[in-house]
GROMACS .gro file of C-alpha atoms in nm:
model
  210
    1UNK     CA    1  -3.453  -7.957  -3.935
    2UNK     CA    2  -3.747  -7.936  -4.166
    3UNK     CA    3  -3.677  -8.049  -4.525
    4UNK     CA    4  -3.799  -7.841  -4.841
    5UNK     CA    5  -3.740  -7.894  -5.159
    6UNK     CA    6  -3.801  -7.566  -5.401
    7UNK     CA    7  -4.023  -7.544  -5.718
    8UNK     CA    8  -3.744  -7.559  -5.996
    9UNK     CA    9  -3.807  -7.379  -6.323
   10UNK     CA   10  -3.806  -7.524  -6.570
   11UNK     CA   11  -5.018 -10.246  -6.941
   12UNK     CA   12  -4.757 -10.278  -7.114
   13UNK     CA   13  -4.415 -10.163  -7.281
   14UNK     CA   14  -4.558 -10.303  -7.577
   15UNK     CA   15  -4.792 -10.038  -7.571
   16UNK     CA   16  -4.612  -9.716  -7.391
   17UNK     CA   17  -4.222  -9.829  -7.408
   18UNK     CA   18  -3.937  -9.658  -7.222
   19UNK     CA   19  -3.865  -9.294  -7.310
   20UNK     CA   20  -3.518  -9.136  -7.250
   21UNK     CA   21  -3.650  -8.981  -6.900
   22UNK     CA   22  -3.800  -9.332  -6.778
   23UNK     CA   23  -3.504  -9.600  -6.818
   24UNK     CA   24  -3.638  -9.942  -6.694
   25UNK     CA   25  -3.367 -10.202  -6.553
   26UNK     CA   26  -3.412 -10.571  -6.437
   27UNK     CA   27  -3.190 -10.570  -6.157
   28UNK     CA   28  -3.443 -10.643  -5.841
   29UNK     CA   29  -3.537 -10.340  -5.664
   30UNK     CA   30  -3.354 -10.263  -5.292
   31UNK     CA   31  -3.521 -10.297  -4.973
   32UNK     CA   32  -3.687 -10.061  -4.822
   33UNK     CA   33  -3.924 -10.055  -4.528
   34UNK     CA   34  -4.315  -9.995  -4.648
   35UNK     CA   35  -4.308  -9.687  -4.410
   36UNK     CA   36  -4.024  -9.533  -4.623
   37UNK     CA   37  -4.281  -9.506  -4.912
   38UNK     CA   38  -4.517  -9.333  -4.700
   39UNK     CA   39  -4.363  -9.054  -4.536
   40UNK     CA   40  -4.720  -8.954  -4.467
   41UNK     CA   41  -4.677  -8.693  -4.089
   42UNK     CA   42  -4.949  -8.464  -4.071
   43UNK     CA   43  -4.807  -8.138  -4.270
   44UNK     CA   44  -4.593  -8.294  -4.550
   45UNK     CA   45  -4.733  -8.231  -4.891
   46UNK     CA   46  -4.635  -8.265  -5.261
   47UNK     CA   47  -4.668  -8.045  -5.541
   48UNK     CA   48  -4.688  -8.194  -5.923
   49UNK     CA   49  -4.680  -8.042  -6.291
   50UNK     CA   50  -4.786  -8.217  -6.557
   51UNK     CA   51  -4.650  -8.286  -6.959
   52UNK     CA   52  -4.782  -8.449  -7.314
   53UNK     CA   53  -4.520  -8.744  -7.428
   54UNK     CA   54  -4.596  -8.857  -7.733
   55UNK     CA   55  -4.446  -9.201  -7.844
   56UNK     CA   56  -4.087  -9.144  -7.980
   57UNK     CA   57  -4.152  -8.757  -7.973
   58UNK     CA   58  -4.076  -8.452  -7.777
   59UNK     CA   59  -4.268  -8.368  -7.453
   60UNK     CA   60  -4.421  -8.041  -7.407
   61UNK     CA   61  -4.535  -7.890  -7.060
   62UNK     CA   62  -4.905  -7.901  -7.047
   63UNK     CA   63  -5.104  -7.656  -6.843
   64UNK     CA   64  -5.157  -7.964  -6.555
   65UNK     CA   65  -5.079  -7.853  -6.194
   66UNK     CA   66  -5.149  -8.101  -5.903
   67UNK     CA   67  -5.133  -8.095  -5.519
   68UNK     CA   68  -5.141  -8.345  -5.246
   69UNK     CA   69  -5.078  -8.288  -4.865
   70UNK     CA   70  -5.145  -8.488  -4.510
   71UNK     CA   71  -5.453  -8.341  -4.389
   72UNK     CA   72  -5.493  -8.564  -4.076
   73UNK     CA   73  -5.402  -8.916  -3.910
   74UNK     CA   74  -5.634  -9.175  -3.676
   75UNK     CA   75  -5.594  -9.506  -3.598
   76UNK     CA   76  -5.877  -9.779  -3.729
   77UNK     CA   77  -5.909 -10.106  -3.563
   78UNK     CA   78  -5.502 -10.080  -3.437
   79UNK     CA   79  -5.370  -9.929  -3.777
   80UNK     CA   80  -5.246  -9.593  -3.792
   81UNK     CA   81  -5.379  -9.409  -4.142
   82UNK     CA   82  -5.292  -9.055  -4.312
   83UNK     CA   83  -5.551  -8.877  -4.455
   84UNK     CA   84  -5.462  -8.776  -4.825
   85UNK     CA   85  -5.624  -8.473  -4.973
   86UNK     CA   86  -5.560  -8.299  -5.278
   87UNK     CA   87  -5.633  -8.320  -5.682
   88UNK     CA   88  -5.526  -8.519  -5.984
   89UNK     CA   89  -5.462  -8.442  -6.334
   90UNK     CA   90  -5.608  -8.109  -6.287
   91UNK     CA   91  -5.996  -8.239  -6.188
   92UNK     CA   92  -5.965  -8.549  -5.987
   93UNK     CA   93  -6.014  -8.474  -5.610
   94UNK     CA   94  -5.810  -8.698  -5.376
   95UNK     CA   95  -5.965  -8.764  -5.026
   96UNK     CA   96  -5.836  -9.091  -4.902
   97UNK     CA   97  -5.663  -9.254  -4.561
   98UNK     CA   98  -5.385  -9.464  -4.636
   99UNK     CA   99  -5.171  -9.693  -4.379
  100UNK     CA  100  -4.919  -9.918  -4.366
  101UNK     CA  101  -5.007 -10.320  -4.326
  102UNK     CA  102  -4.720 -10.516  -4.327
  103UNK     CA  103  -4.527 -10.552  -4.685
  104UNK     CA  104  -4.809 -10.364  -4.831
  105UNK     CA  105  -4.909  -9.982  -4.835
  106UNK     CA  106  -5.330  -9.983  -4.833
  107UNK     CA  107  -5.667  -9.750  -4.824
  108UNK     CA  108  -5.902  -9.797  -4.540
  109UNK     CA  109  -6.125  -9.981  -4.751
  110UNK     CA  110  -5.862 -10.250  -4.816
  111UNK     CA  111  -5.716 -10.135  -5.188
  112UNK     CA  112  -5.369 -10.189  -5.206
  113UNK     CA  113  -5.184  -9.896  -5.305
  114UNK     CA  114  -4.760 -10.053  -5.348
  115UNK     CA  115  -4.651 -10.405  -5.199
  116UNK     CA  116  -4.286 -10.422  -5.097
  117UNK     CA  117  -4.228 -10.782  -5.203
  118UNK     CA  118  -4.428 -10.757  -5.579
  119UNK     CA  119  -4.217 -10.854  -5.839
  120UNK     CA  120  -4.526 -10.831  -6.108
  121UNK     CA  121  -4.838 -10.907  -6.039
  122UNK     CA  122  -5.220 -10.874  -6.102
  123UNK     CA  123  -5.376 -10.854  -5.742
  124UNK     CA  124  -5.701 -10.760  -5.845
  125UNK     CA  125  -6.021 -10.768  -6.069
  126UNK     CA  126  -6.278 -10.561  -5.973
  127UNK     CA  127  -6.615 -10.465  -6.116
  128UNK     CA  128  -6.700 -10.131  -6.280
  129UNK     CA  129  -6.927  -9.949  -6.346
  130UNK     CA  130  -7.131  -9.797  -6.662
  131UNK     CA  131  -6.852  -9.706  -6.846
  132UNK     CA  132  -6.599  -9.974  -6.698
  133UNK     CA  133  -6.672 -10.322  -6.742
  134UNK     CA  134  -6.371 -10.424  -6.530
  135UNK     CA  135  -6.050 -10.268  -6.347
  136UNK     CA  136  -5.734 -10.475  -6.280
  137UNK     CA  137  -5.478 -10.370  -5.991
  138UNK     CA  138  -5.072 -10.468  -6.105
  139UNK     CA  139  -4.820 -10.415  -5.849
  140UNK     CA  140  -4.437 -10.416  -6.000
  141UNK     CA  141  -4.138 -10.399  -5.844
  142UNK     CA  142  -3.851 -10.247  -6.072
  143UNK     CA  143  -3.580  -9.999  -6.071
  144UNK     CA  144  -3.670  -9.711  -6.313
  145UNK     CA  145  -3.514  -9.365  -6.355
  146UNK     CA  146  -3.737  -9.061  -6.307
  147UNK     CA  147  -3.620  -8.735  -6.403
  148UNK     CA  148  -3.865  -8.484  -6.221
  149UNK     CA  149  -3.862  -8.115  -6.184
  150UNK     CA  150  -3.806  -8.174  -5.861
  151UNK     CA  151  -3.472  -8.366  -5.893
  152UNK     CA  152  -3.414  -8.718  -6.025
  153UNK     CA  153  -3.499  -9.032  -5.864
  154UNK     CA  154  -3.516  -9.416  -5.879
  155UNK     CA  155  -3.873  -9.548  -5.830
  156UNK     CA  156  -3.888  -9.878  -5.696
  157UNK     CA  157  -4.194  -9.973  -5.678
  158UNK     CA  158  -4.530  -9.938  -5.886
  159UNK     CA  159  -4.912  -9.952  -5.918
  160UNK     CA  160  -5.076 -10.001  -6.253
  161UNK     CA  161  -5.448  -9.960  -6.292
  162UNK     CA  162  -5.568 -10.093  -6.627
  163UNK     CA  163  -5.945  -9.982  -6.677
  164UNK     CA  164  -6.120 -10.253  -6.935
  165UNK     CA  165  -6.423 -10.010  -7.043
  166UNK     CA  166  -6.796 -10.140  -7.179
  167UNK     CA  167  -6.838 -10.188  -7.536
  168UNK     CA  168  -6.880  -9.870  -7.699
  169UNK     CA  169  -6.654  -9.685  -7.483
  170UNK     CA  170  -6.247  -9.638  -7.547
  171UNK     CA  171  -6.061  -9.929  -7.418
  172UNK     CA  172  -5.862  -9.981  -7.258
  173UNK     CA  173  -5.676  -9.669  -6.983
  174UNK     CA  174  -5.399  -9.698  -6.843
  175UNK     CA  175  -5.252  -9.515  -6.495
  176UNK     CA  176  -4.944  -9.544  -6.330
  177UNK     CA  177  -4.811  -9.450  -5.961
  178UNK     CA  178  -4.435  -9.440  -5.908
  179UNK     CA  179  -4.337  -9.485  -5.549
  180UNK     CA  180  -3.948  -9.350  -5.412
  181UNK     CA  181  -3.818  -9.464  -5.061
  182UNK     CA  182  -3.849  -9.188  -4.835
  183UNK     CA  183  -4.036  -8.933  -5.127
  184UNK     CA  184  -4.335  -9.135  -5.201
  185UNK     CA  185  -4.517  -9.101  -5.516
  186UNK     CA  186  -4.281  -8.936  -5.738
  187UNK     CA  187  -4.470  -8.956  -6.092
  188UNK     CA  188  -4.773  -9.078  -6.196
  189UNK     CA  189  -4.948  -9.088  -6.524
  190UNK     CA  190  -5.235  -9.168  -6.741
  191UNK     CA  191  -5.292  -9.257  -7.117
  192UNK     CA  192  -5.560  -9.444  -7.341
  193UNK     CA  193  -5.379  -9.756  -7.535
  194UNK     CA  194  -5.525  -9.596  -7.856
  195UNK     CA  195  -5.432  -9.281  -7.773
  196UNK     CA  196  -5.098  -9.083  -7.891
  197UNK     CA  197  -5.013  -8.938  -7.601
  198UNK     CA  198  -4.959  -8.967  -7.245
  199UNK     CA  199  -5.005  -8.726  -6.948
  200UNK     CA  200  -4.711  -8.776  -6.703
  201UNK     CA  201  -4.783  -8.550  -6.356
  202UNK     CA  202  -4.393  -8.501  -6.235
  203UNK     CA  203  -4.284  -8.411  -5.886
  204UNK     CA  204  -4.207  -8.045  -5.878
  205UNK     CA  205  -4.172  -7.945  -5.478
  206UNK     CA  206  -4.155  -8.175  -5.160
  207UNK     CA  207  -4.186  -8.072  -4.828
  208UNK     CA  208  -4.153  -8.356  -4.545
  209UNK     CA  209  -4.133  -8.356  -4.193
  210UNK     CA  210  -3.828  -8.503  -4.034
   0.00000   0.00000   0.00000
């Protein structure tokens, strides 16, 4: 039977903290195959709305509305990858294939996306560009209580980007992907560590192939 979930009405903790609908906890997180994160058939897709959260204040909805579905699949070299399409934060256009290699879930061109067996670590330094002097990949591994739209959830797994930006230029942003065993990404966000406020993109309707 095909599963659909309805629309419903409705780095650092230093520098963002826990709010009352993200609760952290240290217990390690369960195990889960990498597949489970990536329910990616052909046909499934994911639909997002976004909200302000200020630090220690109320969140309002924002006008934010985001969309990502499995356009395609092909296999590369023996790996199978899903081809992602859709937008982010309202402007961002996703086109990406994304496939499973061992622990980790990764882009074609190698990026690691979520890593099964990362407790907390920085994977990655990569150049920038103009604007970005540097970017650094963190994969954590954590039990954290999302409260979506959609329904609420425990998030095992997460990326953090942490964009170090050229002199002159804000410094540094911060975005987060939270990944749910058999949902996928279930919230993701994005905020400047001078800024006031962040922009969380919630899942708001799921619909996944058996």
């Amino acid at each position: 039977m095909k599963k659909t979930v309805l629309l419903v009405t409705g780095i650092a903790a230093a520098l963002a903290g826990c709010r009352k609908e993200e609760v952290a906890s240290d217990d390690p997180a369960p195990t889960y195959t990498t597949a489970s994160y990536a329910p990616y058939a052909v046909g499934n897709w994911w639909v997002f709305t976004g909200v302000n959260v200020p630090p220690g204040g109320a969140e309002t909805p924002n006008s934010l509305r985001d969309s990502l579905y499995v356009a395609g699949d092909t296999t590369i070299d023996g790996r199978s990858y899903a081809h992602l399409r859709g937008m982010r934060f309202g402007s961002l256009v996703v086109d990406q294939w994304v496939g499973v290699d061992g622990p980790r879930l990764v882009q074609r061109n190698g990026a690691v996306l979520m890593d099964v067996t990362a407790v907390s670590d920085t994977i990655e330094v990569s150049p920038g560009s103009t604007a970005i002097d540097s970017i650094a990949t963190v994969l954590k591994s954590q039990s954290l209580a999302l409260v979506t739209p959609a329904g609420t959830y425990v998030s095992d797994h997460a990326r953090e980007l942490v964009f170090y930006m050229a002199p002159g230029f804000t410094s540094p942003l911060f975005e987060r992907e939270h990944y749910v065993a058999d949902i996928g990404i279930a919230e993701y966000s994005t905020f400047y560590a001078s800024s006031a406020v962040e922009v969380r993109m919630r899942l708001a309707a799921y619909h996944i192939e058996p």
